[in-house]
Amino acid sequence: MNFETIIGLEVHAQLLTKSKMFCRCSADYADAPPNTHVCPVCLGMPGVLPTINQQAIEYTIMTALALNCAIAEYTRFDRKNYPYPDLMKGYQISQYAAPIGHHGWLNIEVNGQKRKVGITRVHLEEDVAKLVHRSSPGEESYSLVDVNRSGVPLMEIVGEPDLHSPEEARQYLIKLRSILQYLGVSTGNMEEGSFRCDANISIRPEDSPDSMAKVEVKNMNSFKAVYGALEYEVKRQRRAAGEGRRLVQETRGWVEEKGKTVSQRSKEYAHDYRYFPEPDLPPLVISQDWVEEIRAKLSELPESRRDRFVAEYNLPLYDANLLTSSKAMADYFEDFRRANVGIPAKDISNWLLGPASGIMNANNCDVTEFSKRVSPERFGRLLVLHSGAAVNISTAKSMLEEMFNTGKDPDTILKEGERGQISDTQEIESAVGQVITANPKAVADYKAGKTQSLTFLVGQVMRVTTGRANPQLANELLRKRLEGG
Ligand code: ZN
Ligand code: MN
């Protein structure tokens, strides 16, 4: 039997506002000691009243506009009721009937093919407190509550079930996160929990109009985890359906260490939450003027920046795509350009996407961290030294690594380490002499007509000079010596 995979993603993103959603407490709680960013409102004390954070509304409108949504003129908050130890009031102030943004879409590209994915809604709610579970052998385990996170503005973006493979889901998340980062409304950091994803996944037999039971997967805190969990579910559901077993609507959790999902509970329905309009907040009217004001301020988004990189810098689409998929990388590229007028854009792109990205991957560090160690100015200086033939390509690459590791500038590294390219004929000739004496067989091979042994001998000259010899000169001098004598 053939099945189609149907995936819809729900993303929760913490907004980068200074204060929390409904009180004046600082929302910057990451490094704060537990329970220090709290007040009666976010602690959920009785008798207090929430007030709406205008910046959070503005960020949500920005995001909804960037996702091509319609903006509601009249919107309101609703109470979502459920009991859980991390939910201080016993309800979450959220939006149900009238979300701020609705009916939008974003573009993804999979295997070179562009696809439009629908956005159902973008709404605003509040984050919950954090439970810390403690257990030590021989003692009763217990849980601690840290209320700092309670009330931090949380934007929920619900996508249409338009995705048909784990790879499409991954591309959707990458694109969505990149848009939030471009807008500056969220860090989009999944590992830190400021960008969280739940996935709805089901399969549909090819000959049926209806899909089988929908499964919600939670507890995925990296792009890799989302991809792994969805791949696992696709296989599990197809196998079950193929064997004629019944699939049930349920919530499953991804267990990273085991590489599988496990059943957590049967899925709840909207009516289980007993939503009703939040009586402590007035309905919110969003004027058309305000929306237009925000639209006019919208920063450049990934796709338009990519197109501009192609047009303005004459870069191949492939390079422009990679450079602009992260805002930080695109910013670094443009800072590099500004700081080093005269270095061709394609050279900068090659260095950033090649050696620099290699160093970042090997050290598990992002562009922001990289730029703290290697500023665009210093990186530019390295390229100037290289193009002026002071250092050859392999030396330039190892110098970049040293700049990253030590934070030194390229001129200092050159001075200290005698890294300069050797273009002094005498010095190279002495290396050529050494190599010829040490490799009689290769020399004989060359003289017998095996021209490829010249490549080997040039390599030996490079080795003797620790990679610093000018390769063309080494080649020339070697050949002269071999053919002359
Ligand atoms: Zn508070
Ligand atoms: Mn939610």
CSV table of C-alpha atoms and ligand atoms in Angstrom, one decimal:
chain,number,residue,atom,x,y,z
A,1,MET,CA,0.0,0.0,0.0
A,2,ASN,CA,1.2,3.5,-0.7
A,3,PHE,CA,0.9,6.3,1.8
A,4,GLU,CA,1.3,10.0,1.8
A,5,THR,CA,3.0,11.7,4.8
A,6,ILE,CA,1.2,14.7,6.2
A,7,ILE,CA,3.1,17.0,8.6
A,8,GLY,CA,2.1,20.3,10.3
A,9,LEU,CA,4.4,22.1,12.7
A,10,GLU,CA,3.6,24.3,15.7
A,11,VAL,CA,6.4,26.6,16.8
A,12,HIS,CA,6.6,28.5,20.1
A,13,ALA,CA,9.2,31.4,20.0
A,14,GLN,CA,10.1,33.5,23.0
A,15,LEU,CA,10.1,37.2,22.0
A,16,LEU,CA,13.0,39.5,22.7
A,17,THR,CA,11.1,42.1,24.7
A,18,LYS,CA,12.7,43.8,27.7
A,19,SER,CA,9.8,43.0,30.1
A,20,LYS,CA,7.4,40.1,30.4
A,21,MET,CA,4.1,39.8,28.6
A,22,PHE,CA,1.7,41.0,31.4
A,23,CYS,CA,4.0,42.5,34.1
A,24,ARG,CA,7.1,44.7,34.4
A,25,CYS,CA,9.5,41.9,35.4
A,26,SER,CA,12.6,41.6,33.2
A,27,ALA,CA,12.2,38.9,30.5
A,28,ASP,CA,16.0,38.5,30.4
A,29,TYR,CA,16.1,35.6,32.9
A,30,ALA,CA,18.7,33.3,31.3
A,31,ASP,CA,21.6,34.0,33.8
A,32,ALA,CA,19.5,35.1,36.7
A,33,PRO,CA,19.3,33.1,40.0
A,34,PRO,CA,16.0,31.2,40.3
A,35,ASN,CA,12.9,33.2,41.3
A,36,THR,CA,14.5,36.6,41.1
A,37,HIS,CA,12.5,37.9,38.2
A,38,VAL,CA,9.1,37.6,39.7
A,39,CYS,CA,6.2,39.7,41.0
A,40,PRO,CA,2.6,39.0,42.1
A,41,VAL,CA,1.4,39.0,38.5
A,42,CYS,CA,3.7,36.3,37.1
A,43,LEU,CA,3.6,34.4,40.3
A,44,GLY,CA,-0.1,34.0,39.7
A,45,MET,CA,-1.3,35.6,43.0
A,46,PRO,CA,-5.0,36.2,43.3
A,47,GLY,CA,-6.4,39.7,42.9
A,48,VAL,CA,-3.7,41.1,40.5
A,49,LEU,CA,-4.4,42.4,37.0
A,50,PRO,CA,-2.3,41.9,33.9
A,51,THR,CA,-1.4,44.7,31.4
A,52,ILE,CA,-0.5,44.0,27.8
A,53,ASN,CA,3.1,44.5,26.6
A,54,GLN,CA,2.9,46.7,23.5
A,55,GLN,CA,6.3,45.7,22.1
A,56,ALA,CA,5.2,42.0,22.2
A,57,ILE,CA,2.1,42.9,20.1
A,58,GLU,CA,4.3,44.8,17.7
A,59,TYR,CA,6.8,41.9,17.3
A,60,THR,CA,3.9,39.6,16.6
A,61,ILE,CA,2.4,41.9,14.0
A,62,MET,CA,5.9,42.2,12.4
A,63,THR,CA,6.2,38.4,12.2
A,64,ALA,CA,2.7,37.9,10.9
A,65,LEU,CA,3.3,40.5,8.2
A,66,ALA,CA,6.6,38.8,7.2
A,67,LEU,CA,4.7,35.5,7.0
A,68,ASN,CA,2.2,37.1,4.6
A,69,CYS,CA,-0.7,36.9,7.1
A,70,ALA,CA,-3.8,39.0,7.4
A,71,ILE,CA,-3.8,41.0,10.6
A,72,ALA,CA,-6.9,41.0,12.8
A,73,GLU,CA,-8.5,44.4,13.4
A,74,TYR,CA,-10.2,43.1,16.6
A,75,THR,CA,-8.3,40.6,18.6
A,76,ARG,CA,-8.5,39.4,22.1
A,77,PHE,CA,-6.9,37.1,24.7
A,78,ASP,CA,-8.5,33.9,25.9
A,79,ARG,CA,-8.0,31.7,29.0
A,80,LYS,CA,-6.7,28.3,28.3
A,81,ASN,CA,-7.4,26.2,31.5
A,82,TYR,CA,-5.3,23.2,32.5
A,83,PRO,CA,-3.7,22.3,35.8
A,84,TYR,CA,0.1,21.7,35.8
A,85,PRO,CA,2.7,22.6,38.4
A,86,ASP,CA,4.6,24.9,36.1
A,87,LEU,CA,1.4,26.9,35.3
A,88,MET,CA,1.2,29.4,38.2
A,89,LYS,CA,-2.4,30.6,37.7
A,90,GLY,CA,-3.9,27.3,36.7
A,91,TYR,CA,-4.6,28.9,33.3
A,92,GLN,CA,-2.5,30.4,30.5
A,93,ILE,CA,-3.5,33.7,28.9
A,94,SER,CA,-3.4,32.8,25.2
A,95,GLN,CA,-5.4,33.6,22.0
A,96,TYR,CA,-7.9,31.1,20.7
A,97,ALA,CA,-10.8,32.6,18.7
A,98,ALA,CA,-9.1,35.8,17.4
A,99,PRO,CA,-5.4,35.4,16.8
A,100,ILE,CA,-3.4,38.5,15.7
A,101,GLY,CA,-2.3,37.0,12.4
A,102,HIS,CA,-3.9,34.4,10.2
A,103,HIS,CA,-4.0,32.9,6.6
A,104,GLY,CA,-0.3,33.4,5.7
A,105,TRP,CA,2.4,31.5,4.0
A,106,LEU,CA,6.1,31.1,3.6
A,107,ASN,CA,8.3,29.7,0.8
A,108,ILE,CA,10.6,26.7,1.2
A,109,GLU,CA,12.9,25.1,-1.3
A,110,VAL,CA,13.5,21.3,-1.3
A,111,ASN,CA,15.6,19.7,-4.0
A,112,GLY,CA,15.7,22.9,-5.9
A,113,GLN,CA,11.9,23.1,-6.0
A,114,LYS,CA,10.1,26.0,-4.5
A,115,ARG,CA,6.9,25.3,-2.4
A,116,LYS,CA,4.5,27.5,-0.6
A,117,VAL,CA,3.6,26.3,2.9
A,118,GLY,CA,0.5,27.8,4.6
A,119,ILE,CA,0.5,29.5,7.9
A,120,THR,CA,-2.7,29.0,9.8
A,121,ARG,CA,-2.2,31.5,12.6
A,122,VAL,CA,0.3,33.6,14.6
A,123,HIS,CA,-0.8,34.3,18.1
A,124,LEU,CA,0.6,35.6,21.4
A,125,GLU,CA,0.6,33.9,24.8
A,126,GLU,CA,2.7,33.6,27.9
A,127,ASP,CA,5.4,31.2,28.8
A,128,VAL,CA,5.2,28.9,31.9
A,129,ALA,CA,7.6,28.4,34.9
A,130,LYS,CA,10.3,25.9,34.7
A,131,LEU,CA,10.4,22.7,36.7
A,132,VAL,CA,13.7,21.3,37.8
A,133,HIS,CA,13.6,17.6,38.8
A,134,ARG,CA,16.1,16.4,41.4
A,135,SER,CA,16.9,12.9,42.4
A,136,SER,CA,19.9,11.3,44.1
A,137,PRO,CA,20.3,7.6,45.0
A,138,GLY,CA,18.8,6.7,48.4
A,139,GLU,CA,16.8,9.9,48.6
A,140,GLU,CA,13.3,10.7,47.7
A,141,SER,CA,13.2,12.7,44.4
A,142,TYR,CA,11.6,16.1,44.3
A,143,SER,CA,11.0,19.0,41.9
A,144,LEU,CA,11.8,22.7,42.2
A,145,VAL,CA,9.9,25.5,40.5
A,146,ASP,CA,11.8,28.4,39.0
A,147,VAL,CA,9.2,31.1,38.1
A,148,ASN,CA,11.6,33.4,36.2
A,149,ARG,CA,10.3,32.1,32.8
A,150,SER,CA,6.7,32.5,33.8
A,151,GLY,CA,5.0,35.3,31.8
A,152,VAL,CA,7.8,35.7,29.2
A,153,PRO,CA,6.1,36.6,25.9
A,154,LEU,CA,5.6,33.5,23.7
A,155,MET,CA,4.6,33.7,20.1
A,156,GLU,CA,2.9,30.6,18.6
A,157,ILE,CA,3.1,30.0,14.9
A,158,VAL,CA,0.9,27.2,13.6
A,159,GLY,CA,1.6,25.9,10.1
A,160,GLU,CA,-0.9,24.2,7.8
A,161,PRO,CA,-0.4,20.4,7.3
A,162,ASP,CA,1.3,21.1,4.0
A,163,LEU,CA,4.6,19.4,4.6
A,164,HIS,CA,5.1,15.9,3.1
A,165,SER,CA,8.5,14.7,4.4
A,166,PRO,CA,10.9,15.2,7.3
A,167,GLU,CA,13.2,17.2,5.0
A,168,GLU,CA,10.4,19.6,4.1
A,169,ALA,CA,9.7,20.0,7.8
A,170,ARG,CA,13.4,20.8,8.4
A,171,GLN,CA,13.5,23.4,5.6
A,172,TYR,CA,10.3,25.0,7.0
A,173,LEU,CA,11.9,25.4,10.4
A,174,ILE,CA,15.2,26.7,9.0
A,175,LYS,CA,13.3,29.3,7.0
A,176,LEU,CA,11.0,30.3,9.8
A,177,ARG,CA,13.8,30.7,12.3
A,178,SER,CA,15.8,32.7,9.8
A,179,ILE,CA,12.8,35.1,9.3
A,180,LEU,CA,12.5,35.6,13.1
A,181,GLN,CA,16.2,36.3,13.4
A,182,TYR,CA,16.1,38.7,10.5
A,183,LEU,CA,13.3,40.6,12.2
A,184,GLY,CA,15.2,40.5,15.5
A,185,VAL,CA,12.1,39.3,17.4
A,186,SER,CA,13.6,36.1,18.7
A,187,THR,CA,17.0,34.5,19.1
A,188,GLY,CA,15.5,31.3,17.5
A,189,ASN,CA,17.8,29.2,19.7
A,190,MET,CA,16.4,25.7,19.9
A,191,GLU,CA,18.9,24.3,22.3
A,192,GLU,CA,18.2,27.0,24.8
A,193,GLY,CA,14.4,26.5,24.4
A,194,SER,CA,13.6,29.9,23.0
A,195,PHE,CA,12.4,28.3,19.8
A,196,ARG,CA,10.4,25.1,20.3
A,197,CYS,CA,8.7,22.8,17.9
A,198,ASP,CA,5.8,20.3,18.2
A,199,ALA,CA,4.9,18.3,15.2
A,200,ASN,CA,1.6,16.8,14.0
A,201,ILE,CA,2.1,13.8,11.7
A,202,SER,CA,-0.2,11.3,10.1
A,203,ILE,CA,-0.2,9.2,7.0
A,204,ARG,CA,-3.0,8.9,4.3
A,205,PRO,CA,-3.5,5.8,2.2
A,206,GLU,CA,-3.3,6.8,-1.5
A,207,ASP,CA,-6.8,5.6,-2.2
A,208,SER,CA,-8.4,7.3,0.7
A,209,PRO,CA,-9.5,11.0,1.2
A,210,ASP,CA,-8.9,10.8,4.9
A,211,SER,CA,-5.6,10.5,6.8
A,212,MET,CA,-5.3,8.0,9.6
A,213,ALA,CA,-4.9,9.0,13.3
A,214,LYS,CA,-2.9,12.1,13.9
A,215,VAL,CA,0.1,11.9,16.3
A,216,GLU,CA,1.6,14.9,18.0
A,217,VAL,CA,5.3,14.6,18.8
A,218,LYS,CA,6.8,16.7,21.5
A,219,ASN,CA,10.1,17.2,23.3
A,220,MET,CA,12.4,17.8,20.3
A,221,ASN,CA,15.1,20.4,21.1
A,222,SER,CA,17.2,20.5,18.0
A,223,PHE,CA,16.7,20.5,14.2
A,224,LYS,CA,18.3,17.1,14.2
A,225,ALA,CA,15.8,15.8,16.8
A,226,VAL,CA,12.8,17.1,14.8
A,227,TYR,CA,14.1,15.3,11.7
A,228,GLY,CA,14.9,12.1,13.6
A,229,ALA,CA,11.5,12.0,15.3
A,230,LEU,CA,9.6,12.6,12.1
A,231,GLU,CA,11.6,10.0,10.2
A,232,TYR,CA,10.9,7.5,13.0
A,233,GLU,CA,7.2,8.3,13.0
A,234,VAL,CA,6.9,7.9,9.2
A,235,LYS,CA,8.4,4.4,9.5
A,236,ARG,CA,6.4,3.4,12.6
A,237,GLN,CA,3.0,4.5,11.2
A,238,ARG,CA,3.6,2.9,7.8
A,239,ARG,CA,4.6,-0.3,9.3
A,240,ALA,CA,1.6,-0.4,11.7
A,241,ALA,CA,-0.8,0.5,8.9
A,242,GLY,CA,0.9,-2.1,6.6
A,243,GLU,CA,0.3,-4.8,9.2
A,244,GLY,CA,-3.3,-3.7,9.6
A,245,ARG,CA,-2.9,-2.4,13.1
A,246,ARG,CA,-4.9,0.5,14.3
A,247,LEU,CA,-3.2,3.8,14.9
A,248,VAL,CA,-4.4,5.9,17.7
A,249,GLN,CA,-4.6,9.7,18.1
A,250,GLU,CA,-2.1,10.4,20.8
A,251,THR,CA,0.8,12.6,22.1
A,252,ARG,CA,4.3,11.0,21.8
A,253,GLY,CA,7.6,12.2,23.2
A,254,TRP,CA,10.9,11.9,21.4
A,255,VAL,CA,13.6,10.1,23.4
A,256,GLU,CA,16.9,11.3,22.0
A,257,GLU,CA,19.1,8.6,23.5
A,258,LYS,CA,16.9,5.8,22.2
A,259,GLY,CA,16.2,7.4,18.8
A,260,LYS,CA,12.5,6.7,19.1
A,261,THR,CA,9.2,8.2,20.1
A,262,VAL,CA,7.1,6.8,23.0
A,263,SER,CA,3.5,7.2,23.8
A,264,GLN,CA,2.8,9.8,26.5
A,265,ARG,CA,-0.9,10.3,26.7
A,266,SER,CA,-4.0,10.3,24.5
A,267,LYS,CA,-4.4,13.6,22.7
A,268,GLU,CA,-6.4,16.3,24.3
A,269,TYR,CA,-9.0,18.3,22.3
A,270,ALA,CA,-9.6,22.1,22.3
A,271,HIS,CA,-12.7,21.6,24.4
A,272,ASP,CA,-10.6,20.0,27.2
A,273,TYR,CA,-9.1,23.5,27.8
A,274,ARG,CA,-12.5,25.2,28.4
A,275,TYR,CA,-11.3,28.4,26.6
A,276,PHE,CA,-13.2,31.6,27.4
A,277,PRO,CA,-12.5,35.3,26.8
A,278,GLU,CA,-9.9,36.6,29.3
A,279,PRO,CA,-12.1,38.8,31.6
A,280,ASP,CA,-9.1,40.7,33.0
A,281,LEU,CA,-8.0,42.2,29.7
A,282,PRO,CA,-10.0,44.4,27.3
A,283,PRO,CA,-10.3,43.3,23.6
A,284,LEU,CA,-7.4,44.6,21.6
A,285,VAL,CA,-8.0,46.9,18.6
A,286,ILE,CA,-5.2,47.0,16.0
A,287,SER,CA,-5.5,50.0,13.8
A,288,GLN,CA,-4.7,49.8,10.1
A,289,ASP,CA,-2.4,52.8,10.6
A,290,TRP,CA,-0.4,51.0,13.2
A,291,VAL,CA,-0.1,47.9,10.9
A,292,GLU,CA,1.1,50.1,8.0
A,293,GLU,CA,3.6,51.9,10.2
A,294,ILE,CA,5.0,48.5,11.2
A,295,ARG,CA,5.0,47.2,7.6
A,296,ALA,CA,7.0,50.3,6.6
A,297,LYS,CA,9.6,49.5,9.2
A,298,LEU,CA,10.0,45.8,8.3
A,299,SER,CA,13.6,44.9,7.8
A,300,GLU,CA,14.9,43.1,4.7
A,301,LEU,CA,14.0,39.4,4.8
A,302,PRO,CA,16.1,36.5,3.7
A,303,GLU,CA,14.7,36.1,0.2
A,304,SER,CA,15.0,39.7,-0.8
A,305,ARG,CA,18.5,39.9,0.7
A,306,ARG,CA,19.5,36.9,-1.3
A,307,ASP,CA,18.2,38.5,-4.5
A,308,ARG,CA,20.1,41.7,-3.7
A,309,PHE,CA,23.3,39.8,-3.1
A,310,VAL,CA,23.0,38.3,-6.6
A,311,ALA,CA,22.2,41.7,-8.2
A,312,GLU,CA,24.5,43.9,-6.2
A,313,TYR,CA,27.6,41.7,-5.7
A,314,ASN,CA,27.2,39.6,-8.8
A,315,LEU,CA,27.3,36.4,-6.7
A,316,PRO,CA,26.0,33.0,-7.9
A,317,LEU,CA,22.6,32.2,-6.5
A,318,TYR,CA,24.1,29.2,-4.7
A,319,ASP,CA,26.6,31.5,-2.7
A,320,ALA,CA,23.9,34.1,-2.1
A,321,ASN,CA,21.6,31.5,-0.7
A,322,LEU,CA,24.1,30.1,1.8
A,323,LEU,CA,25.4,33.5,2.8
A,324,THR,CA,21.9,34.9,3.6
A,325,SER,CA,20.3,31.9,5.2
A,326,SER,CA,21.7,33.2,8.5
A,327,LYS,CA,21.4,36.9,9.2
A,328,ALA,CA,24.7,36.9,11.1
A,329,MET,CA,26.6,35.4,8.2
A,330,ALA,CA,25.0,37.9,5.7
A,331,ASP,CA,25.9,40.8,8.1
A,332,TYR,CA,29.5,39.5,8.4
A,333,PHE,CA,29.8,39.3,4.6
A,334,GLU,CA,28.6,42.9,4.2
A,335,ASP,CA,30.8,44.2,7.1
A,336,PHE,CA,33.7,42.4,5.3
A,337,ARG,CA,32.9,44.3,2.1
A,338,ARG,CA,32.6,47.6,3.8
A,339,ALA,CA,35.9,47.2,5.7
A,340,ASN,CA,37.9,46.0,2.6
A,341,VAL,CA,36.9,47.8,-0.5
A,342,GLY,CA,38.6,46.2,-3.5
A,343,ILE,CA,38.5,42.6,-2.5
A,344,PRO,CA,36.2,40.9,-5.0
A,345,ALA,CA,32.9,39.7,-3.5
A,346,LYS,CA,33.3,36.2,-4.9
A,347,ASP,CA,36.7,35.9,-3.1
A,348,ILE,CA,35.1,36.9,0.2
A,349,SER,CA,32.3,34.4,-0.4
A,350,ASN,CA,34.7,31.6,-1.1
A,351,TRP,CA,36.7,32.3,2.1
A,352,LEU,CA,33.6,32.5,4.2
A,353,LEU,CA,31.8,29.5,2.8
A,354,GLY,CA,35.1,27.5,2.6
A,355,PRO,CA,37.9,27.8,5.2
A,356,ALA,CA,36.0,30.0,7.6
A,357,SER,CA,32.9,27.8,7.7
A,358,GLY,CA,35.2,24.8,8.1
A,359,ILE,CA,36.8,26.4,11.2
A,360,MET,CA,33.3,27.2,12.6
A,361,ASN,CA,32.1,23.7,12.1
A,362,ALA,CA,35.2,22.1,13.5
A,363,ASN,CA,34.9,24.2,16.6
A,364,ASN,CA,31.1,24.1,16.9
A,365,CYS,CA,30.9,27.9,16.9
A,366,ASP,CA,28.6,30.4,15.1
A,367,VAL,CA,29.5,33.5,13.0
A,368,THR,CA,28.9,35.8,16.0
A,369,GLU,CA,31.5,33.9,18.0
A,370,PHE,CA,33.8,33.7,15.0
A,371,SER,CA,33.7,37.5,14.4
A,372,LYS,CA,34.7,38.2,17.9
A,373,ARG,CA,38.0,36.3,17.2
A,374,VAL,CA,38.5,37.2,13.6
A,375,SER,CA,37.1,40.6,12.7
A,376,PRO,CA,36.2,41.4,9.1
A,377,GLU,CA,39.1,44.0,9.1
A,378,ARG,CA,41.7,41.4,10.1
A,379,PHE,CA,40.3,38.8,7.7
A,380,GLY,CA,40.5,41.3,4.9
A,381,ARG,CA,44.1,42.1,5.8
A,382,LEU,CA,44.9,38.3,5.5
A,383,LEU,CA,43.4,38.3,2.0
A,384,VAL,CA,45.4,41.3,1.1
A,385,LEU,CA,48.6,39.6,2.2
A,386,HIS,CA,47.7,36.5,0.2
A,387,SER,CA,46.8,38.4,-3.0
A,388,GLY,CA,50.0,40.4,-2.7
A,389,ALA,CA,51.9,37.1,-2.8
A,390,ALA,CA,53.3,37.5,0.7
A,391,VAL,CA,51.7,34.3,1.8
A,392,ASN,CA,50.6,31.3,-0.3
A,393,ILE,CA,47.1,29.7,-0.1
A,394,SER,CA,47.9,26.9,2.4
A,395,THR,CA,49.8,29.3,4.7
A,396,ALA,CA,46.9,31.8,4.5
A,397,LYS,CA,44.5,29.0,5.6
A,398,SER,CA,46.6,27.9,8.5
A,399,MET,CA,47.0,31.6,9.5
A,400,LEU,CA,43.3,32.0,9.5
A,401,GLU,CA,43.1,29.1,11.9
A,402,GLU,CA,45.8,30.6,14.1
A,403,MET,CA,43.9,34.0,14.1
A,404,PHE,CA,40.8,32.2,15.2
A,405,ASN,CA,42.6,30.2,17.9
A,406,THR,CA,44.8,33.1,19.3
A,407,GLY,CA,42.9,36.2,18.4
A,408,LYS,CA,46.1,37.6,16.9
A,409,ASP,CA,46.2,39.8,13.7
A,410,PRO,CA,47.8,38.4,10.6
A,411,ASP,CA,50.8,40.7,10.5
A,412,THR,CA,51.8,39.6,14.0
A,413,ILE,CA,51.5,36.0,13.1
A,414,LEU,CA,53.6,36.5,10.1
A,415,LYS,CA,56.3,38.3,12.0
A,416,GLU,CA,56.4,35.8,14.8
A,417,GLY,CA,56.2,32.6,12.9
A,418,GLU,CA,58.2,33.2,9.7
A,419,ARG,CA,55.1,32.3,7.7
A,420,GLY,CA,55.9,34.5,4.8
A,421,GLN,CA,56.0,32.9,1.4
A,422,ILE,CA,59.6,32.3,0.2
A,423,SER,CA,60.1,33.9,-3.2
A,424,ASP,CA,63.9,34.1,-2.7
A,425,THR,CA,65.5,32.1,-5.4
A,426,GLN,CA,68.6,31.1,-3.4
A,427,GLU,CA,66.6,29.8,-0.5
A,428,ILE,CA,64.4,27.7,-2.8
A,429,GLU,CA,67.3,26.4,-4.7
A,430,SER,CA,68.9,25.1,-1.6
A,431,ALA,CA,65.7,23.3,-0.8
A,432,VAL,CA,65.6,21.9,-4.4
A,433,GLY,CA,69.2,20.6,-3.9
A,434,GLN,CA,68.2,18.8,-0.7
A,435,VAL,CA,65.2,17.2,-2.3
A,436,ILE,CA,67.1,16.0,-5.3
A,437,THR,CA,69.8,14.4,-3.2
A,438,ALA,CA,67.2,12.7,-1.0
A,439,ASN,CA,65.0,11.3,-3.8
A,440,PRO,CA,67.2,9.6,-6.4
A,441,LYS,CA,64.4,7.3,-7.6
A,442,ALA,CA,62.0,10.1,-8.4
A,443,VAL,CA,64.8,12.0,-10.1
A,444,ALA,CA,65.6,8.9,-12.2
A,445,ASP,CA,61.9,8.5,-13.0
A,446,TYR,CA,61.6,12.0,-14.2
A,447,LYS,CA,64.6,11.7,-16.4
A,448,ALA,CA,63.2,8.5,-17.8
A,449,GLY,CA,60.1,10.5,-19.0
A,450,LYS,CA,57.7,10.1,-16.0
A,451,THR,CA,56.7,13.7,-15.8
A,452,GLN,CA,54.3,13.2,-12.9
A,453,SER,CA,57.2,12.6,-10.6
A,454,LEU,CA,57.8,16.4,-10.9
A,455,THR,CA,54.6,16.9,-8.9
A,456,PHE,CA,56.0,14.7,-6.2
A,457,LEU,CA,59.3,16.5,-6.1
A,458,VAL,CA,57.5,19.9,-5.9
A,459,GLY,CA,55.5,18.5,-2.9
A,460,GLN,CA,58.8,17.6,-1.3
A,461,VAL,CA,60.2,21.1,-1.7
A,462,MET,CA,57.0,22.5,-0.1
A,463,ARG,CA,57.5,20.0,2.8
A,464,VAL,CA,61.1,21.0,3.3
A,465,THR,CA,60.1,24.7,3.4
A,466,THR,CA,57.1,24.0,5.7
A,467,GLY,CA,54.7,25.0,2.9
A,468,ARG,CA,56.1,28.4,2.5
A,469,ALA,CA,57.9,28.2,-0.9
A,470,ASN,CA,56.3,29.9,-3.8
A,471,PRO,CA,55.0,26.8,-5.7
A,472,GLN,CA,55.5,28.3,-9.2
A,473,LEU,CA,59.0,29.2,-8.4
A,474,ALA,CA,59.7,25.8,-6.9
A,475,ASN,CA,58.4,24.1,-10.0
A,476,GLU,CA,60.5,26.3,-12.3
A,477,LEU,CA,63.7,25.8,-10.4
A,478,LEU,CA,63.3,22.1,-10.0
A,479,ARG,CA,62.7,21.6,-13.7
A,480,LYS,CA,65.6,23.8,-14.6
A,481,ARG,CA,67.9,21.8,-12.3
A,482,LEU,CA,66.6,18.4,-13.5
A,483,GLU,CA,66.8,19.3,-17.2
A,484,GLY,CA,70.1,21.1,-16.8
A,485,GLY,CA,72.0,18.4,-15.0
B,1,ZN,ZN,6.2,39.6,37.0
B,2,MN,MN,0.8,27.4,22.9
